[in-house]
Every structure is written in C-alpha cells, then in structure tokens.
C-alpha cells in the first residue's frame, strides 16, 4: 500500500473513489503530510485538480539538500 511505501514522507493519492474511510485510515496510519485528492470520474483530471495538487506540493516542498 502507498502508506507503507511512503513511510513518513509526504505523498499524494489521486483517485476517483476516495471517501471518509480512506481519509480516516490514512490519517491514523501515516505520520507525515498527505493529500487524498478525489477526481470526478466523469471529468477526469481538470485544470482545477492540477492547481490543487500544485498548491499542496508547493506547501510541503523541502529545499534541496546541500
């Protein structure tokens, strides 16, 4: 599962079947930042979805090491 693979690293899960149970489970199982982003299956990924993902990723981005 993605939560195990991510460890404590931030991750995004994009799916058309994300619900409250998924959000509760990830919140309890993942110690790091995460975004569960639901996509409307009839529309697919839209510009608004990409904007939301980009904004979230900007918020959790870390400066490069070195």
Tab-separated table of N, CA, C and O in Angstrom:
chain	number	residue	atom	x	y	z
A	1	UNK	N	0.846	-1.191	0.000
A	1	UNK	CA	0.000	0.000	0.000
A	1	UNK	C	0.879	1.238	0.000
A	1	UNK	O	1.978	1.235	0.522
A	2	UNK	N	0.363	2.294	-0.534
A	2	UNK	CA	1.128	3.530	-0.677
A	2	UNK	C	1.572	4.096	0.678
A	2	UNK	O	2.649	4.658	0.794
A	3	UNK	N	0.769	3.925	1.695
A	3	UNK	CA	1.126	4.452	3.024
A	3	UNK	C	2.397	3.774	3.537
A	3	UNK	O	3.288	4.445	4.062
A	4	UNK	N	2.489	2.469	3.377
A	4	UNK	CA	3.692	1.759	3.806
A	4	UNK	C	4.897	2.179	2.981
A	4	UNK	O	5.989	2.374	3.505
A	5	UNK	N	4.725	2.315	1.687
A	5	UNK	CA	5.812	2.702	0.805
A	5	UNK	C	6.310	4.112	1.131
A	5	UNK	O	7.503	4.375	1.106
A	6	UNK	N	5.406	5.020	1.452
A	6	UNK	CA	5.775	6.412	1.723
A	6	UNK	C	6.535	6.562	3.034
A	6	UNK	O	7.288	7.523	3.197
A	7	UNK	N	6.336	5.634	3.975
A	7	UNK	CA	6.973	5.802	5.287
A	7	UNK	C	6.445	7.068	5.934
A	7	UNK	O	5.248	7.231	6.084
A	8	UNK	N	7.318	7.994	6.269
A	8	UNK	CA	6.861	9.264	6.848
A	8	UNK	C	6.963	10.414	5.844
A	8	UNK	O	6.750	11.569	6.192
A	9	UNK	N	7.284	10.076	4.582
A	9	UNK	CA	7.409	11.098	3.535
A	9	UNK	C	6.036	11.580	3.073
A	9	UNK	O	5.062	10.833	3.103
A	10	UNK	N	5.954	12.825	2.623
A	10	UNK	CA	4.688	13.328	2.071
A	10	UNK	C	4.295	12.536	0.826
A	10	UNK	O	5.154	12.078	0.081
A	11	UNK	N	2.995	12.379	0.615
A	11	UNK	CA	2.525	11.743	-0.609
A	11	UNK	C	1.151	12.256	-0.994
A	11	UNK	O	0.427	12.804	-0.166
A	12	UNK	N	0.838	12.086	-2.274
A	12	UNK	CA	-0.469	12.444	-2.824
A	12	UNK	C	-1.099	11.189	-3.393
A	12	UNK	O	-0.445	10.414	-4.084
A	13	UNK	N	-2.360	11.011	-3.097
A	13	UNK	CA	-3.126	9.902	-3.650
A	13	UNK	C	-4.271	10.533	-4.446
A	13	UNK	O	-5.115	11.232	-3.892
A	14	UNK	N	-4.283	10.304	-5.742
A	14	UNK	CA	-5.326	10.821	-6.626
A	14	UNK	C	-6.161	9.634	-7.081
A	14	UNK	O	-5.635	8.670	-7.626
A	15	UNK	N	-7.463	9.720	-6.850
A	15	UNK	CA	-8.334	8.589	-7.160
A	15	UNK	C	-9.755	9.100	-7.332
A	15	UNK	O	-10.085	10.194	-6.879
A	16	UNK	N	-10.592	8.290	-7.961
A	16	UNK	CA	-12.000	8.678	-8.104
A	16	UNK	C	-12.888	7.998	-7.064
A	16	UNK	O	-14.097	8.183	-7.082
A	17	UNK	N	-12.286	7.253	-6.148
A	17	UNK	CA	-13.079	6.559	-5.127
A	17	UNK	C	-12.556	6.819	-3.717
A	17	UNK	O	-12.557	5.927	-2.876
A	18	UNK	N	-12.121	8.021	-3.443
A	18	UNK	CA	-11.645	8.362	-2.103
A	18	UNK	C	-12.835	8.802	-1.267
A	18	UNK	O	-13.633	9.637	-1.695
A	19	UNK	N	-12.928	8.232	-0.081
A	19	UNK	CA	-14.019	8.587	0.804
A	19	UNK	C	-13.527	8.818	2.223
A	19	UNK	O	-12.324	8.790	2.509
A	20	UNK	N	-14.464	9.019	3.118
A	20	UNK	CA	-14.154	9.314	4.521
A	20	UNK	C	-13.365	8.174	5.175
A	20	UNK	O	-12.453	8.423	5.969
A	21	UNK	N	-13.686	6.938	4.849
A	21	UNK	CA	-12.977	5.798	5.436
A	21	UNK	C	-11.502	5.838	5.032
A	21	UNK	O	-10.617	5.614	5.860
A	22	UNK	N	-11.236	6.144	3.756
A	22	UNK	CA	-9.852	6.247	3.291
A	22	UNK	C	-9.106	7.359	4.031
A	22	UNK	O	-7.977	7.177	4.478
A	23	UNK	N	-9.748	8.506	4.151
A	23	UNK	CA	-9.123	9.643	4.841
A	23	UNK	C	-8.829	9.306	6.305
A	23	UNK	O	-7.745	9.608	6.809
A	24	UNK	N	-9.770	8.692	6.974
A	24	UNK	CA	-9.564	8.319	8.378
A	24	UNK	C	-8.435	7.302	8.523
A	24	UNK	O	-7.604	7.406	9.417
A	25	UNK	N	-8.401	6.316	7.624
A	25	UNK	CA	-7.386	5.278	7.699
A	25	UNK	C	-5.995	5.867	7.474
A	25	UNK	O	-5.068	5.576	8.225
A	26	UNK	N	-5.845	6.698	6.445
A	26	UNK	CA	-4.533	7.291	6.173
A	26	UNK	C	-4.124	8.209	7.315
A	26	UNK	O	-2.967	8.202	7.748
A	27	UNK	N	-5.038	8.989	7.845
A	27	UNK	CA	-4.717	9.886	8.963
A	27	UNK	C	-4.206	9.099	10.165
A	27	UNK	O	-3.288	9.547	10.868
A	28	UNK	N	-4.759	7.929	10.398
A	28	UNK	CA	-4.330	7.109	11.533
A	28	UNK	C	-3.036	6.349	11.253
A	28	UNK	O	-2.276	6.053	12.176
A	29	UNK	N	-2.750	6.058	9.975
A	29	UNK	CA	-1.627	5.191	9.640
A	29	UNK	C	-0.387	5.923	9.138
A	29	UNK	O	0.687	5.340	9.094
A	30	UNK	N	-0.529	7.187	8.747
A	30	UNK	CA	0.601	7.886	8.132
A	30	UNK	C	1.031	9.078	8.993
A	30	UNK	O	0.247	9.995	9.211
A	31	UNK	N	2.289	9.071	9.443
A	31	UNK	CA	2.749	10.150	10.324
A	31	UNK	C	3.128	11.440	9.598
A	31	UNK	O	3.268	12.474	10.219
A	32	UNK	N	3.278	11.384	8.290
A	32	UNK	CA	3.706	12.570	7.542
A	32	UNK	C	2.552	13.245	6.835
A	32	UNK	O	1.406	12.803	6.899
A	33	UNK	N	2.864	14.328	6.114
A	33	UNK	CA	1.826	15.029	5.349
A	33	UNK	C	1.314	14.163	4.199
A	33	UNK	O	2.055	13.370	3.617
A	34	UNK	N	0.045	14.325	3.884
A	34	UNK	CA	-0.537	13.599	2.758
A	34	UNK	C	-1.712	14.393	2.214
A	34	UNK	O	-2.291	15.221	2.905
A	35	UNK	N	-2.023	14.122	0.969
A	35	UNK	CA	-3.206	14.693	0.333
A	35	UNK	C	-3.934	13.572	-0.371
A	35	UNK	O	-3.352	12.877	-1.214
A	36	UNK	N	-5.172	13.364	-0.019
A	36	UNK	CA	-6.041	12.442	-0.741
A	36	UNK	C	-6.963	13.314	-1.578
A	36	UNK	O	-7.783	14.054	-1.044
A	37	UNK	N	-6.765	13.264	-2.879
A	37	UNK	CA	-7.491	14.148	-3.793
A	37	UNK	C	-8.429	13.327	-4.657
A	37	UNK	O	-7.996	12.488	-5.435
A	38	UNK	N	-9.717	13.587	-4.514
A	38	UNK	CA	-10.721	12.858	-5.294
A	38	UNK	C	-10.945	13.557	-6.623
A	38	UNK	O	-11.100	14.766	-6.693
A	39	UNK	N	-10.963	12.754	-7.687
A	39	UNK	CA	-11.199	13.245	-9.038
A	39	UNK	C	-12.558	12.742	-9.503
A	39	UNK	O	-12.894	11.575	-9.291
A	40	UNK	N	-13.319	13.604	-10.121
A	40	UNK	CA	-14.617	13.222	-10.671
A	40	UNK	C	-14.379	12.255	-11.838
A	40	UNK	O	-13.747	12.624	-12.829
A	41	UNK	N	-14.875	11.009	-11.739
A	41	UNK	CA	-14.604	10.037	-12.795
A	41	UNK	C	-15.221	10.408	-14.139
A	41	UNK	O	-14.746	9.982	-15.185
A	42	UNK	N	-16.242	11.214	-14.127
A	42	UNK	CA	-16.879	11.616	-15.382
A	42	UNK	C	-16.080	12.704	-16.106
A	42	UNK	O	-16.220	12.863	-17.313
A	43	UNK	N	-15.242	13.429	-15.368
A	43	UNK	CA	-14.491	14.535	-15.962
A	43	UNK	C	-13.002	14.253	-16.065
A	43	UNK	O	-12.310	14.858	-16.868
A	44	UNK	N	-12.495	13.373	-15.215
A	44	UNK	CA	-11.053	13.128	-15.191
A	44	UNK	C	-10.329	14.302	-14.538
A	44	UNK	O	-10.935	15.158	-13.904
A	45	UNK	N	-9.019	14.321	-14.701
A	45	UNK	CA	-8.225	15.404	-14.115
A	45	UNK	C	-8.480	16.701	-14.871
A	45	UNK	O	-8.421	16.733	-16.104
A	46	UNK	N	-8.748	17.741	-14.124
A	46	UNK	CA	-9.022	19.053	-14.714
A	46	UNK	C	-7.925	20.033	-14.309
A	46	UNK	O	-7.089	19.733	-13.448
A	47	UNK	N	-7.962	21.205	-14.904
A	47	UNK	CA	-7.016	22.246	-14.520
A	47	UNK	C	-7.128	22.566	-13.030
A	47	UNK	O	-6.126	22.822	-12.367
A	48	UNK	N	-8.344	22.541	-12.500
A	48	UNK	CA	-8.539	22.812	-11.073
A	48	UNK	C	-7.871	21.741	-10.214
A	48	UNK	O	-7.303	22.050	-9.156
A	49	UNK	N	-7.930	20.487	-10.650
A	49	UNK	CA	-7.255	19.413	-9.920
A	49	UNK	C	-5.746	19.642	-9.920
A	49	UNK	O	-5.099	19.549	-8.880
A	50	UNK	N	-5.198	19.947	-11.094
A	50	UNK	CA	-3.756	20.177	-11.178
A	50	UNK	C	-3.345	21.383	-10.335
A	50	UNK	O	-2.297	21.357	-9.692
A	51	UNK	N	-4.164	22.415	-10.303
A	51	UNK	CA	-3.862	23.589	-9.476
A	51	UNK	C	-3.861	23.218	-7.998
A	51	UNK	O	-2.993	23.655	-7.235
A	52	UNK	N	-4.816	22.406	-7.562
A	52	UNK	CA	-4.887	21.981	-6.159
A	52	UNK	C	-3.674	21.127	-5.794
A	52	UNK	O	-3.082	21.301	-4.718
A	53	UNK	N	-3.299	20.219	-6.682
A	53	UNK	CA	-2.124	19.373	-6.428
A	53	UNK	C	-0.858	20.220	-6.374
A	53	UNK	O	-0.025	20.045	-5.479
A	54	UNK	N	-0.717	21.139	-7.289
A	54	UNK	CA	0.456	22.008	-7.330
A	54	UNK	C	0.548	22.845	-6.057
A	54	UNK	O	1.624	22.968	-5.459
A	55	UNK	N	-0.558	23.411	-5.623
A	55	UNK	CA	-0.560	24.236	-4.407
A	55	UNK	C	-0.158	23.405	-3.196
A	55	UNK	O	0.621	23.854	-2.351
A	56	UNK	N	-0.687	22.201	-3.092
A	56	UNK	CA	-0.339	21.352	-1.948
A	56	UNK	C	1.137	20.989	-1.982
A	56	UNK	O	1.830	21.052	-0.971
A	57	UNK	N	1.618	20.596	-3.150
A	57	UNK	CA	3.032	20.221	-3.276
A	57	UNK	C	3.952	21.394	-2.951
A	57	UNK	O	4.990	21.216	-2.324
A	58	UNK	N	3.596	22.594	-3.365
A	58	UNK	CA	4.395	23.777	-3.022
A	58	UNK	C	4.456	23.951	-1.507
A	58	UNK	O	5.475	24.362	-0.964
A	59	UNK	N	3.379	23.628	-0.842
A	59	UNK	CA	3.318	23.791	0.611
A	59	UNK	C	4.153	22.807	1.395
A	59	UNK	O	4.538	23.081	2.517
A	60	UNK	N	4.434	21.652	0.812
A	60	UNK	CA	5.209	20.638	1.526
A	60	UNK	C	6.620	20.480	0.967
A	60	UNK	O	7.393	19.671	1.462
A	61	UNK	N	6.941	21.249	-0.069
A	61	UNK	CA	8.267	21.127	-0.694
A	61	UNK	C	9.363	21.477	0.296
A	61	UNK	O	9.220	22.386	1.112
A	62	UNK	N	10.434	20.709	0.217
A	62	UNK	CA	11.603	20.967	1.062
A	62	UNK	C	12.710	21.547	0.198
A	62	UNK	O	12.839	21.172	-0.978
A	63	UNK	N	13.526	22.404	0.773
A	63	UNK	CA	14.660	22.909	-0.004
A	63	UNK	C	15.608	21.770	-0.349
A	63	UNK	O	15.709	20.801	0.391
A	64	UNK	N	16.300	21.864	-1.478
A	64	UNK	CA	17.243	20.805	-1.845
A	64	UNK	C	18.355	20.650	-0.808
A	64	UNK	O	18.786	21.627	-0.208
A	65	UNK	N	18.774	19.407	-0.601
A	65	UNK	CA	19.869	19.144	0.335
A	65	UNK	C	21.167	19.664	-0.253
A	65	UNK	O	21.384	19.639	-1.452
A	66	UNK	N	22.050	20.122	0.633
A	66	UNK	CA	23.362	20.529	0.157
A	66	UNK	C	23.629	21.900	0.417
A	66	UNK	O	24.128	22.802	0.546
